[in-house]
Short mmCIF file of C-alpha atoms and ligand atoms in Angstrom, two decimals:
data_model
loop_
_atom_site.label_atom_id
_atom_site.label_comp_id
_atom_site.label_asym_id
_atom_site.label_seq_id
_atom_site.Cartn_x
_atom_site.Cartn_y
_atom_site.Cartn_z
CA UNK A 1 0.07 -0.07 0.03
CA UNK A 2 2.75 2.39 1.05
CA UNK A 3 4.72 2.48 -2.24
CA UNK A 4 1.63 2.55 -4.58
CA UNK A 5 1.88 4.97 -7.44
CA UNK A 6 -1.34 6.81 -7.74
CA UNK A 7 -2.99 7.12 -11.09
CA UNK A 8 0.00 7.44 -13.23
CA UNK A 9 1.77 10.07 -10.95
CA UNK A 10 5.44 9.98 -11.18
CA UNK A 11 5.84 10.19 -7.53
CA UNK A 12 4.68 7.63 -4.90
CA UNK A 13 2.74 8.69 -1.86
CA UNK A 14 5.79 8.74 0.41
CA UNK A 15 7.56 10.77 -2.13
CA UNK A 16 4.51 13.17 -2.22
CA UNK A 17 4.70 13.56 1.56
CA UNK A 18 8.41 14.31 1.49
CA UNK A 19 7.93 16.75 -1.34
CA UNK A 20 5.30 18.64 0.59
CA UNK A 21 7.30 18.40 3.69
CA UNK A 22 10.31 19.96 2.15
CA UNK A 23 8.22 22.98 1.08
CA UNK A 24 7.37 21.71 -2.67
CA UNK A 25 4.04 22.28 -4.43
CA UNK A 26 2.00 19.32 -5.52
CA UNK A 27 0.43 19.32 -8.98
CA UNK A 28 -3.35 19.29 -9.69
CA UNK A 29 -3.03 15.70 -10.76
CA UNK A 30 -1.12 14.68 -7.69
CA UNK A 31 -3.70 16.16 -5.47
CA UNK A 32 -6.57 14.77 -7.39
CA UNK A 33 -4.99 11.28 -7.31
CA UNK A 34 -4.29 11.52 -3.56
CA UNK A 35 -7.75 12.32 -2.71
CA UNK A 36 -9.32 9.75 -5.01
CA UNK A 37 -6.74 7.16 -3.56
CA UNK A 38 -7.73 8.18 -0.05
CA UNK A 39 -11.58 7.89 -0.88
CA UNK A 40 -11.03 4.46 -2.26
CA UNK A 41 -8.79 3.17 0.51
CA UNK A 42 -5.58 3.21 -1.47
CA UNK A 43 -4.04 5.84 0.51
CA UNK A 44 -3.91 5.01 4.33
CA UNK A 45 -5.08 7.26 7.21
CA UNK A 46 -1.47 7.45 8.46
CA UNK A 47 -0.24 8.66 5.07
CA UNK A 48 -2.95 11.30 4.86
CA UNK A 49 -2.26 12.30 8.34
CA UNK A 50 1.57 12.85 7.47
CA UNK A 51 0.49 14.92 4.32
CA UNK A 52 -1.98 16.95 6.48
CA UNK A 53 0.88 17.75 8.98
CA UNK A 54 3.26 18.54 6.17
CA UNK A 55 0.61 20.92 4.78
CA UNK A 56 -0.13 22.39 8.22
CA UNK A 57 3.63 23.49 8.21
CA UNK A 58 4.29 24.34 4.67
CA UNK A 59 0.94 25.70 3.61
CA UNK A 60 -0.36 25.45 0.05
CA UNK A 61 -0.37 27.88 -2.86
CA UNK A 62 -3.90 29.00 -4.05
CA UNK A 63 -3.64 26.60 -6.99
CA UNK A 64 -2.97 23.77 -4.73
CA UNK A 65 -5.80 24.70 -2.39
CA UNK A 66 -8.16 25.01 -5.36
CA UNK A 67 -7.06 21.53 -6.65
CA UNK A 68 -7.56 20.17 -3.17
CA UNK A 69 -11.11 21.82 -2.82
CA UNK A 70 -12.23 20.44 -6.30
CA UNK A 71 -10.86 17.01 -5.62
CA UNK A 72 -12.79 16.85 -2.24
CA UNK A 73 -15.87 18.27 -3.82
CA UNK A 74 -15.68 15.52 -6.44
CA UNK A 75 -15.18 12.71 -3.88
CA UNK A 76 -19.01 12.60 -3.70
CA UNK A 77 -22.17 13.97 -5.38
CA UNK A 78 -22.21 17.47 -6.94
CA UNK A 79 -25.82 18.64 -6.86
CA UNK A 80 -27.11 19.82 -10.22
CA UNK A 81 -29.22 22.93 -9.75
CA UNK A 82 -29.16 23.92 -13.31
CA UNK A 83 -32.81 23.32 -13.61
CA UNK A 84 -33.44 26.00 -10.80
CA UNK A 85 -33.69 29.35 -12.53
CA UNK A 86 -31.53 32.13 -11.18
CA UNK A 87 -28.18 32.52 -9.51
CA UNK A 88 -27.99 30.12 -6.62
CA UNK A 89 -26.38 31.66 -3.53
CA UNK A 90 -25.47 30.18 -0.02
CA UNK A 91 -24.19 31.71 3.12
CA UNK A 92 -21.72 30.03 5.45
CA UNK A 93 -20.72 31.18 8.93
CA UNK A 94 -17.49 29.87 10.57
CA UNK A 95 -19.48 29.60 13.71
CA UNK A 96 -20.35 31.68 16.80
CA UNK A 97 -22.52 31.96 19.90
CA UNK A 98 -26.11 33.05 19.46
CA UNK A 99 -25.57 32.92 15.71
CA UNK A 100 -28.95 32.10 14.32
CA UNK A 101 -28.67 34.33 11.28
CA UNK A 102 -29.29 31.44 8.71
CA UNK A 103 -32.77 30.89 10.04
CA UNK A 104 -33.92 34.40 9.19
CA UNK A 105 -31.53 35.16 6.46
CA UNK A 106 -32.29 32.28 4.12
CA UNK A 107 -36.17 32.78 3.95
CA UNK A 108 -35.56 36.83 3.77
CA UNK A 109 -33.10 36.43 0.66
CA UNK A 110 -35.40 33.73 -0.86
CA UNK A 111 -38.41 36.17 -0.53
CA UNK A 112 -36.46 38.58 -2.59
CA UNK A 113 -36.02 36.22 -5.44
CA UNK A 114 -32.59 34.56 -4.91
CA UNK A 115 -32.78 30.76 -4.61
CA UNK A 116 -31.03 29.45 -1.42
CA UNK A 117 -29.67 25.70 -1.44
CA UNK A 118 -28.43 25.71 2.21
CA UNK A 119 -26.55 22.90 3.62
CA UNK A 120 -25.86 23.40 7.39
CA UNK A 121 -24.15 21.71 10.09
CA UNK A 122 -24.73 20.88 13.78
CA UNK A 123 -23.14 22.64 16.73
CA UNK A 124 -19.88 21.36 18.26
CA UNK A 125 -17.94 22.85 21.05
CA UNK A 126 -19.14 26.17 22.22
CA UNK A 127 -20.62 27.19 19.00
CA UNK A 128 -24.32 26.38 18.10
CA UNK A 129 -25.48 24.82 14.84
CA UNK A 130 -28.30 25.64 12.32
CA UNK A 131 -29.59 22.06 12.16
CA UNK A 132 -30.04 21.88 15.92
CA UNK A 133 -32.04 25.17 15.83
CA UNK A 134 -34.24 24.02 12.98
CA UNK A 135 -34.98 20.77 14.78
CA UNK A 136 -36.20 22.67 17.66
CA UNK A 137 -39.42 23.19 15.37
CA UNK A 138 -41.61 20.10 16.06
CA UNK A 139 -41.38 17.66 13.14
CA UNK A 140 -38.84 19.56 11.05
CA UNK A 141 -36.83 17.22 8.98
CA UNK A 142 -33.33 18.21 7.93
CA UNK A 143 -32.64 15.23 5.66
CA UNK A 144 -34.06 14.62 2.20
CA UNK A 145 -33.04 13.03 -1.10
CA UNK A 146 -31.03 15.29 -3.38
CA UNK A 147 -34.00 15.16 -6.11
CA UNK A 148 -36.35 16.61 -3.48
CA UNK A 149 -33.80 19.19 -2.33
CA UNK A 150 -33.56 20.49 -5.82
CA UNK A 151 -37.46 20.68 -6.13
CA UNK A 152 -37.80 22.45 -2.85
CA UNK A 153 -35.20 25.11 -3.91
CA UNK A 154 -37.12 25.65 -7.31
CA UNK A 155 -40.71 25.47 -5.65
CA UNK A 156 -40.22 27.17 -2.34
CA UNK A 157 -37.17 29.21 -3.10
CA UNK A 158 -35.10 27.65 -0.24
CA UNK A 159 -34.20 24.23 1.36
CA UNK A 160 -32.44 23.95 4.69
CA UNK A 161 -30.90 20.50 5.14
CA UNK A 162 -27.77 18.76 6.68
CA UNK A 163 -24.83 17.41 5.06
CA UNK A 164 -25.53 14.01 3.48
CA UNK A 165 -23.16 11.05 3.39
CA UNK A 166 -22.46 11.69 -0.28
CA UNK A 167 -21.66 15.40 -0.17
CA UNK A 168 -17.80 15.77 -0.05
CA UNK A 169 -17.22 12.51 1.83
CA UNK A 170 -13.44 13.07 1.59
CA UNK A 171 -13.82 16.19 3.79
CA UNK A 172 -15.66 14.25 6.47
CA UNK A 173 -12.91 11.80 6.78
CA UNK A 174 -10.05 14.23 6.45
CA UNK A 175 -11.62 16.41 8.97
CA UNK A 176 -11.91 13.43 11.45
CA UNK A 177 -8.20 12.97 10.98
CA UNK A 178 -7.33 16.67 11.31
CA UNK A 179 -9.37 16.66 14.57
CA UNK A 180 -7.20 14.06 16.15
CA UNK A 181 -3.77 15.00 14.66
CA UNK A 182 -3.55 18.94 15.63
CA UNK A 183 -4.04 19.93 12.07
CA UNK A 184 -7.38 21.75 12.13
CA UNK A 185 -6.00 25.38 12.32
CA UNK A 186 -4.56 25.41 8.74
CA UNK A 187 -5.73 28.08 6.33
CA UNK A 188 -5.63 25.84 3.11
CA UNK A 189 -7.18 22.86 4.90
CA UNK A 190 -10.04 25.00 6.41
CA UNK A 191 -10.47 26.62 3.10
CA UNK A 192 -10.78 23.28 1.17
CA UNK A 193 -13.12 21.85 3.91
CA UNK A 194 -15.55 24.69 3.76
CA UNK A 195 -15.56 25.34 0.13
CA UNK A 196 -15.58 21.63 -1.05
CA UNK A 197 -18.94 21.22 0.84
CA UNK A 198 -20.29 24.45 -0.35
CA UNK A 199 -19.39 23.77 -4.02
CA UNK A 200 -21.00 20.33 -3.87
CA UNK A 201 -24.35 21.97 -3.19
CA UNK A 202 -24.26 23.34 -6.74
CA UNK A 203 -24.08 26.97 -5.83
CA UNK A 204 -23.04 29.92 -8.10
CA UNK A 205 -22.06 32.29 -5.31
CA UNK A 206 -21.31 32.28 -1.58
CA UNK A 207 -21.24 34.83 1.18
CA UNK A 208 -18.96 33.80 4.08
CA UNK A 209 -19.42 35.25 7.56
CA UNK A 210 -16.06 35.00 9.13
CA UNK A 211 -16.64 35.31 12.92
CA UNK A 212 -13.77 37.09 14.78
CA UNK A 213 -13.20 37.16 18.62
CA UNK A 214 -13.37 35.33 21.79
CA UNK A 215 -16.44 33.17 20.76
CA UNK A 216 -15.12 32.39 17.31
CA UNK A 217 -12.90 29.93 15.61
CA UNK A 218 -10.63 32.79 14.43
CA UNK A 219 -9.59 34.83 17.40
CA UNK A 220 -7.84 37.76 15.63
CA UNK A 221 -8.56 39.86 12.76
CA UNK A 222 -5.25 38.92 11.13
CA UNK A 223 -6.21 35.17 11.22
CA UNK A 224 -9.92 36.01 10.13
CA UNK A 225 -8.55 38.06 7.10
CA UNK A 226 -6.14 35.33 6.08
CA UNK A 227 -8.94 32.89 5.92
CA UNK A 228 -11.30 35.24 4.30
CA UNK A 229 -8.79 36.04 1.51
CA UNK A 230 -7.98 32.41 0.93
CA UNK A 231 -11.61 31.42 0.50
CA UNK A 232 -12.49 34.35 -1.78
CA UNK A 233 -9.44 33.50 -3.97
CA UNK A 234 -9.87 29.71 -4.00
CA UNK A 235 -13.76 30.34 -4.71
CA UNK A 236 -12.85 32.75 -7.49
CA UNK A 237 -10.39 30.31 -9.04
CA UNK A 238 -13.22 27.74 -8.80
CA UNK A 239 -15.26 30.22 -10.93
CA UNK A 240 -17.83 31.17 -8.11
CA UNK A 241 -18.67 34.52 -6.88
CA UNK A 242 -17.63 34.75 -3.18
CA UNK A 243 -17.48 37.47 -0.72
CA UNK A 244 -16.35 37.22 2.79
CA UNK A 245 -17.62 39.49 5.57
CA UNK A 246 -15.73 39.72 8.83
CA UNK A 247 -18.21 40.07 11.83
CA UNK A 248 -17.39 40.56 15.51
CA UNK A 249 -17.91 37.63 17.99
CA UNK A 250 -16.59 39.14 21.11
CA UNK A 251 -20.03 38.83 22.64
CA UNK A 252 -22.92 36.74 21.68
CA UNK A 253 -25.23 37.82 18.77
CA UNK A 254 -28.67 38.84 19.82
CA UNK A 255 -30.08 37.86 23.35
CA UNK A 256 -30.76 34.17 22.82
CA UNK A 257 -28.28 31.31 23.29
CA UNK A 258 -30.01 27.92 22.90
CA UNK A 259 -31.82 26.11 20.24
CA UNK A 260 -35.68 26.92 20.54
CA UNK A 261 -34.83 30.24 22.10
CA UNK A 262 -32.72 31.05 18.94
CA UNK A 263 -35.31 29.87 16.59
CA UNK A 264 -37.75 32.09 18.35
CA UNK A 265 -35.46 35.06 18.17
CA UNK A 266 -34.84 34.49 14.45
CA UNK A 267 -38.68 34.42 14.00
CA UNK A 268 -38.78 37.89 15.74
CA UNK A 269 -36.45 39.18 12.96
CA UNK A 270 -38.69 37.96 10.38
CA UNK A 271 -41.59 39.62 12.13
CA UNK A 272 -39.71 43.00 12.43
CA UNK A 273 -38.94 42.74 16.07
CA UNK A 274 -35.48 41.30 16.11
CA UNK A 275 -32.56 42.77 18.31
CA UNK A 276 -30.43 45.42 16.54
CA UNK A 277 -27.19 43.53 16.23
CA UNK A 278 -28.91 40.50 14.87
CA UNK A 279 -30.97 42.43 12.36
CA UNK A 280 -27.92 44.31 11.12
CA UNK A 281 -25.94 41.10 10.74
CA UNK A 282 -28.85 39.74 8.70
CA UNK A 283 -29.10 42.81 6.54
CA UNK A 284 -25.36 43.08 5.84
CA UNK A 285 -25.03 39.47 4.81
CA UNK A 286 -28.48 39.41 3.00
CA UNK A 287 -27.50 42.61 1.01
CA UNK A 288 -24.36 40.90 -0.26
CA UNK A 289 -26.44 37.82 -1.27
CA UNK A 290 -28.79 39.83 -3.11
CA UNK A 291 -25.93 41.57 -4.96
CA UNK A 292 -24.27 38.36 -5.82
CA UNK A 293 -27.54 36.92 -6.82
CA UNK A 294 -28.07 39.67 -9.24
CA UNK A 295 -31.38 41.01 -7.98
CA UNK A 296 -30.05 44.20 -6.42
CA UNK A 297 -27.49 46.63 -7.99
CA UNK A 298 -26.23 48.34 -4.77
CA UNK A 299 -26.12 47.65 -1.08
CA UNK A 300 -28.77 50.31 -0.24
CA UNK A 301 -31.09 48.91 -2.90
CA UNK A 302 -30.68 45.39 -1.49
CA UNK A 303 -31.25 46.56 2.30
CA UNK A 304 -34.46 48.26 1.07
CA UNK A 305 -35.66 44.93 -0.44
CA UNK A 306 -34.78 42.93 2.76
CA UNK A 307 -36.51 45.58 4.93
CA UNK A 308 -39.69 45.39 2.75
CA UNK A 309 -39.58 41.63 2.98
CA UNK A 310 -39.60 41.93 6.66
CA UNK A 311 -42.23 44.70 6.78
CA UNK A 312 -44.62 42.85 4.40
CA UNK A 313 -43.99 39.57 6.31
CA UNK A 314 -42.94 37.93 2.84
CA UNK A 315 -39.82 36.43 4.60
CA UNK A 316 -42.06 35.07 7.33
CA UNK A 317 -44.27 33.47 4.87
CA UNK A 318 -41.31 31.80 3.04
CA UNK A 319 -40.12 30.49 6.29
CA UNK A 320 -43.59 28.93 6.91
CA UNK A 321 -43.36 27.39 3.50
CA UNK A 322 -40.05 25.94 4.22
CA UNK A 323 -41.14 24.50 7.57
CA UNK A 324 -44.25 23.04 5.78
CA UNK A 325 -42.23 21.54 3.10
CA UNK A 326 -39.96 19.93 5.59
CA UNK A 327 -42.69 18.44 7.66
CA UNK A 328 -42.37 20.91 10.54
CA UNK A 329 -45.18 22.84 12.40
CA UNK A 330 -45.39 26.19 10.46
CA UNK A 331 -47.70 27.57 13.35
CA UNK A 332 -44.57 28.33 15.31
CA UNK A 333 -44.04 31.46 13.08
CA UNK A 334 -47.21 33.08 14.41
CA UNK A 335 -47.20 31.13 17.79
CA UNK A 336 -43.64 30.79 18.87
CA UNK A 337 -44.98 29.28 22.30
CA UNK A 338 -45.44 26.00 20.31
CA UNK A 339 -41.55 25.79 20.41
CA UNK A 340 -40.14 23.58 23.24
CA UNK A 341 -39.93 25.46 26.58
CA UNK A 342 -37.86 24.62 29.61
CA UNK A 343 -39.98 24.31 32.94
CA UNK A 344 -37.87 26.69 34.90
CA UNK A 345 -36.37 30.20 34.17
CA UNK A 346 -33.73 31.49 36.80
CA UNK A 347 -32.34 35.05 36.76
CA UNK A 348 -28.62 35.67 37.03
CA UNK A 349 -28.23 38.91 39.09
CA UNK A 350 -25.49 41.37 38.85
CA UNK A 351 -23.30 41.79 42.06
CA UNK A 352 -22.10 45.41 40.80
CA UNK A 353 -23.49 48.59 39.43
CA UNK A 354 -22.05 50.07 36.26
CA UNK A 355 -21.89 49.41 32.57
CA UNK A 356 -21.65 46.26 30.59
CA UNK A 357 -18.12 46.45 28.94
CA UNK A 358 -17.79 42.89 27.97
CA UNK A 359 -19.79 39.50 27.62
CA UNK A 360 -17.46 36.65 26.91
CA UNK A 361 -18.92 34.77 24.25
CA UNK A 362 -16.82 31.75 24.76
CA UNK A 363 -18.00 31.41 28.36
CA UNK A 364 -21.60 31.96 27.49
CA UNK A 365 -21.38 29.31 24.69
CA UNK A 366 -19.56 26.75 27.13
CA UNK A 367 -22.35 27.53 29.83
CA UNK A 368 -25.09 26.67 27.24
CA UNK A 369 -23.20 23.52 26.37
CA UNK A 370 -22.92 22.65 30.07
CA UNK A 371 -26.73 23.17 30.29
CA UNK A 372 -27.38 20.67 27.52
CA UNK A 373 -27.99 23.14 24.59
CA UNK A 374 -24.85 22.00 22.78
CA UNK A 375 -22.60 19.01 22.68
CA UNK A 376 -18.94 17.93 23.30
CA UNK A 377 -19.12 14.90 21.11
CA UNK A 378 -20.54 14.68 17.65
CA UNK A 379 -22.98 11.87 18.60
CA UNK A 380 -24.70 13.56 21.59
CA UNK A 381 -28.20 14.82 21.60
CA UNK A 382 -29.06 18.43 22.49
CA UNK A 383 -31.94 19.61 24.52
CA UNK A 384 -33.92 21.96 22.31
CA UNK A 385 -35.58 23.83 25.22
CA UNK A 386 -32.75 24.91 27.48
CA UNK A 387 -30.62 27.95 26.92
CA UNK A 388 -29.67 31.49 28.11
CA UNK A 389 -31.59 34.80 27.45
CA UNK A 390 -29.28 37.73 28.01
CA UNK A 391 -31.04 40.71 29.43
CA UNK A 392 -28.12 42.90 29.32
CA UNK A 393 -25.96 43.81 26.20
CA UNK A 394 -22.77 45.58 25.71
CA UNK A 395 -23.04 49.24 26.69
CA UNK A 396 -26.06 48.76 28.88
CA UNK A 397 -26.28 50.24 32.40
CA UNK A 398 -26.86 47.81 35.15
CA UNK A 399 -27.57 48.10 38.96
CA UNK A 400 -26.40 45.85 41.58
CA UNK A 401 -29.24 43.10 41.95
CA UNK A 402 -30.50 43.67 38.35
CA UNK A 403 -30.96 40.60 36.23
CA UNK A 404 -28.04 40.21 33.75
CA UNK A 405 -29.41 37.09 31.98
CA UNK A 406 -31.93 34.30 32.58
CA UNK A 407 -31.31 30.50 32.42
CA UNK A 408 -33.92 28.40 30.85
CA UNK A 409 -33.29 24.96 32.50
CA UNK A 410 -34.95 21.65 33.41
CA UNK A 411 -34.18 21.83 37.18
CA UNK A 412 -32.54 24.00 39.89
CA UNK A 413 -29.32 21.91 39.97
CA UNK A 414 -28.71 22.68 36.15
CA UNK A 415 -29.09 26.47 36.98
CA UNK A 416 -26.78 26.18 40.07
CA UNK A 417 -24.18 24.67 37.50
CA UNK A 418 -23.99 27.76 35.28
CA UNK A 419 -25.31 30.84 37.06
CA UNK A 420 -21.85 31.94 38.62
CA UNK A 421 -20.13 31.11 35.20
CA UNK A 422 -22.71 33.38 33.29
CA UNK A 423 -22.32 36.09 35.89
CA UNK A 424 -18.34 35.94 35.53
CA UNK A 425 -18.79 36.20 31.66
CA UNK A 426 -20.02 39.64 32.15
CA UNK A 427 -17.50 42.46 32.63
CA UNK A 428 -19.18 45.37 34.45
CA UNK A 429 -17.22 48.57 34.71
CA UNK A 430 -17.79 52.02 36.24
CA UNK A 431 -17.50 53.69 32.97
CA UNK A 432 -18.84 52.61 29.46
CA UNK A 433 -16.53 51.60 26.69
CA UNK A 434 -16.61 52.20 23.13
CA UNK A 435 -18.42 49.35 21.42
CA UNK A 436 -16.62 47.95 18.35
CA UNK A 437 -18.57 47.73 15.12
CA UNK A 438 -20.34 44.59 14.10
CA UNK A 439 -18.82 44.50 10.65
CA UNK A 440 -14.99 44.54 10.77
CA UNK A 441 -14.17 44.07 7.08
CA UNK A 442 -15.46 42.97 3.73
CA UNK A 443 -13.35 41.08 1.24
CA UNK A 444 -14.36 40.56 -2.28
CA UNK A 445 -12.40 39.47 -5.36
N1 URA B 501 -15.61 24.18 9.33
C1 URA B 501 -15.38 23.37 8.34
O1 URA B 501 -16.33 22.90 7.77
N2 URA B 501 -14.16 22.94 8.14
C2 URA B 501 -13.05 23.28 8.79
O2 URA B 501 -11.91 22.85 8.60
C3 URA B 501 -13.27 24.33 9.81
C4 URA B 501 -14.55 24.80 9.93
#
């Protein structure tokens, strides 16, 4: 196995590893052969792991990263959306705390005439996942055959599903190796992982929300910019229109953290009552999707269209249609009380007076996981009802004894486990601090 030559390549697998380890670039054919060999069991896990480590240290050129992305995309099914009229656009977030944007964004953008084939993930670690939030809706089904996915995008304007076994299967196996070999934090590997899955959906354009800060995967603006530039460049080389928008994830987005609570808050956005930061994030990403989707010429025209889809409730109607098509209960849009609810709500009170100058998104996310709203292993179930409702946001004035946040829990013991942690996640200072803008940068071709 070790010495096997792949598909007519001049170099064997060990030679390719040594070449990459020494800083050399692999050809398109070599990368395609490697991924094909790995998919079919001809390249061993230990060889792929060595190559991942060599890549981690030596990096890849944009051409190599593009070849890796396309080879990983082609390791499974590439959805054919050519029968759906229009420019198909998706959005991907690198993950944050309270990030329920996809739930309100997708129906709003679809309501403005851009078809959205959205394949999302589940929460892992401190970040939540769109699928878990959708599954808080009674009956909502996140899996369907590809033909039905295509039909729903055409008929309803949007389908919201999970990754199927045949979408970029090489990514799934490579990601599992990266996870246990210390090779996750590599810009070319992250780029290929994210883009291979998105390109397999059959999209024409992508808006990437790169979250930056304590609660995000990318902790610094420099790292976030490097990832954003890489994805925009490789997406462009793969002939797709890609924009990356860097948004702050120092503090949670919106007030709600936890699945049903977040779904209810996303519905509030569709009904014109969403929190300012969440609405702004939705409008910024949505405006770019409408521009890339060719239905708006400028950002201001796009924002007007999205605001009108909120005012007229057109976005809310599209969300109801999506829920109905995916076997969920569409009445949750008008009656959010139909979403699961935790039996106990306990207030977390401030021990100080002052201004909220920080809310550690990572600590809030980890508290939600500890309550059962998230998972620490991919095979764990989540409790849709539990979570945290922030009452105070950055810049708010707070008096000693006032409620900072509420925890929605099954029992008192669960509240006791997290209340101090949530209180400690709040920074309360005598003087207010300048709040950083939500949008930190936009990177286009
Ligand atoms: N998300 C992905 O899908 N892949 C990565 O490598 C990192 C984040």
